[in-house]
Coordinates of C-alpha atoms in Angstrom, one line a residue:
X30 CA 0.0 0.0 0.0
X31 CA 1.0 3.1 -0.9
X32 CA 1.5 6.1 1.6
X33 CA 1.2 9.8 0.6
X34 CA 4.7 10.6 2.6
X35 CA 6.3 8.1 0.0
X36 CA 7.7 9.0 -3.7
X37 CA 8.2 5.9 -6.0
X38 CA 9.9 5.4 -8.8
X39 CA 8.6 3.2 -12.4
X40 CA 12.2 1.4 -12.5
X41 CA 11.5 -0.3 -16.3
X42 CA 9.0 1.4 -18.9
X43 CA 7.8 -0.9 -20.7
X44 CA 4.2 -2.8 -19.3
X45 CA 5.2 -6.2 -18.7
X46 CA 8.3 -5.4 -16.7
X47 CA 6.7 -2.7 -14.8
X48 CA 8.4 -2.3 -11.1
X49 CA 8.0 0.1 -8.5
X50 CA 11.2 1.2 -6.4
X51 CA 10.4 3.4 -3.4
X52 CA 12.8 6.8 -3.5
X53 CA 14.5 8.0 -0.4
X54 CA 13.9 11.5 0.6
X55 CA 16.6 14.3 0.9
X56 CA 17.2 14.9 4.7
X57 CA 16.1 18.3 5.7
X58 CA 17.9 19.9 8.8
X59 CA 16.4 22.9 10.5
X60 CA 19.2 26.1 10.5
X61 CA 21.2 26.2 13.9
X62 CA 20.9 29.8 15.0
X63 CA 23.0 31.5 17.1
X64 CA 22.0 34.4 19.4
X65 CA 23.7 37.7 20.0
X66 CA 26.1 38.5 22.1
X67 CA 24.2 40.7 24.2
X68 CA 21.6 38.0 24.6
X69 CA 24.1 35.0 24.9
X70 CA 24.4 35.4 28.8
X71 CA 20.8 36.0 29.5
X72 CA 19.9 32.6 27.7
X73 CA 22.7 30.5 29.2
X74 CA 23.8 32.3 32.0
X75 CA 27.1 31.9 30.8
X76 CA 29.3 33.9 28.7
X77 CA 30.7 32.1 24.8
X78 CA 34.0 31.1 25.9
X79 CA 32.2 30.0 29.4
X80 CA 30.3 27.1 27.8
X81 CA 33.0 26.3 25.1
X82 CA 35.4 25.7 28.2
X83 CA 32.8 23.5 30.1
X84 CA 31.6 21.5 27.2
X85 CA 35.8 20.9 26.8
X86 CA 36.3 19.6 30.1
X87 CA 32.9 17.8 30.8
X88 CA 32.1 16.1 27.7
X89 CA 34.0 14.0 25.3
X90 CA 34.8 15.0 21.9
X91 CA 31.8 13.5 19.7
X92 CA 33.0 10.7 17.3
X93 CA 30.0 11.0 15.2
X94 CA 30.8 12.6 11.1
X95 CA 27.3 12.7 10.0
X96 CA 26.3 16.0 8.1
X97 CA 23.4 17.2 11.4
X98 CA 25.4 15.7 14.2
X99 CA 25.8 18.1 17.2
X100 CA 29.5 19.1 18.6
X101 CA 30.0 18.7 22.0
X102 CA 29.6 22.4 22.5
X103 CA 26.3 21.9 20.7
X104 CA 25.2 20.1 23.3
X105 CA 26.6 22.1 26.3
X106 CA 24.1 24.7 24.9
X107 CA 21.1 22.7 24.6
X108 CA 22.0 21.8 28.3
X109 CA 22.7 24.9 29.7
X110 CA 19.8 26.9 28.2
X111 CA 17.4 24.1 29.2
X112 CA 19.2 24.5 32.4
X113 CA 18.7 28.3 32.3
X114 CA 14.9 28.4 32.1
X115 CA 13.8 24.5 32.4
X116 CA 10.3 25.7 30.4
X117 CA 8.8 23.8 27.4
X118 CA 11.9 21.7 25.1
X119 CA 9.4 22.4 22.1
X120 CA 10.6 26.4 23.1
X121 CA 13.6 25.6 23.7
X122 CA 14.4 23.5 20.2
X123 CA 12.7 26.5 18.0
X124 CA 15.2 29.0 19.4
X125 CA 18.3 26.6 19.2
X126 CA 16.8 25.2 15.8
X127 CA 16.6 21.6 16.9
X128 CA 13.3 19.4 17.2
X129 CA 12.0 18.9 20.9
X130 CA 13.5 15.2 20.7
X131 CA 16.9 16.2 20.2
X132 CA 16.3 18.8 23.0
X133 CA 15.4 16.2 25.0
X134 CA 17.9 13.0 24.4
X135 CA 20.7 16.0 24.5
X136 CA 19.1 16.9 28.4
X137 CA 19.6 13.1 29.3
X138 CA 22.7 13.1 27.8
X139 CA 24.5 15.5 29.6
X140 CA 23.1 14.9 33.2
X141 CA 24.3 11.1 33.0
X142 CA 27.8 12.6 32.3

């Protein structure tokens, strides 16, 4: 059954040999943004070189090469702003430009460290 999420392919033209190959979607990420100076400190209550130096010393290096995959100071600043004003991830996510999820596994992530 066909979905309407899904794009297929006609793989051979001809009738008799007629096959349908399902197409993989380009991966869309959502820009990263990055705030102001002047308002850096009142969302993480740190200053820049603040949270580059804790995500240095507190969490490993990220082995991870994909295209979307967040640096370890990524993730310090998902933490600490979550951290800052623990109010609604979706929030959160919107003005970072991640999805709630990743606010959420990034949350876990850092407290288990």
């Amino acid at each position: 059954m066909l979905h309407k999420s899904e794009v297929w392919l006609v793989a051979d033209s001809s009738p008799q040999n007629t096959e349908m190959v399902p197409v993989r979607r380009k991966k869309c990420y959502k820009p990263r943004r990055c705030p102001p100076e002047e308002e850096y400190k009142s969302l993480y209550r740190f200053k820049d070189e603040n949270v580059k130096w804790t995500a240095a010393h507190v969490l490993p290096e990220t082995e991870e090469r994909r295209v979307g995959s967040q640096s370890s100071e990524d993730r310090m600043k998902i933490f600490q702003r979550y951290m800052a004003d623990p109010g609604f991830e979706t929030g959160i996510g919107e003005e970072i430009g991640v999805h709630q999820s990743t606010v959420s596994k990034t949350v876990t992530y850092v407290k288990k460290k």
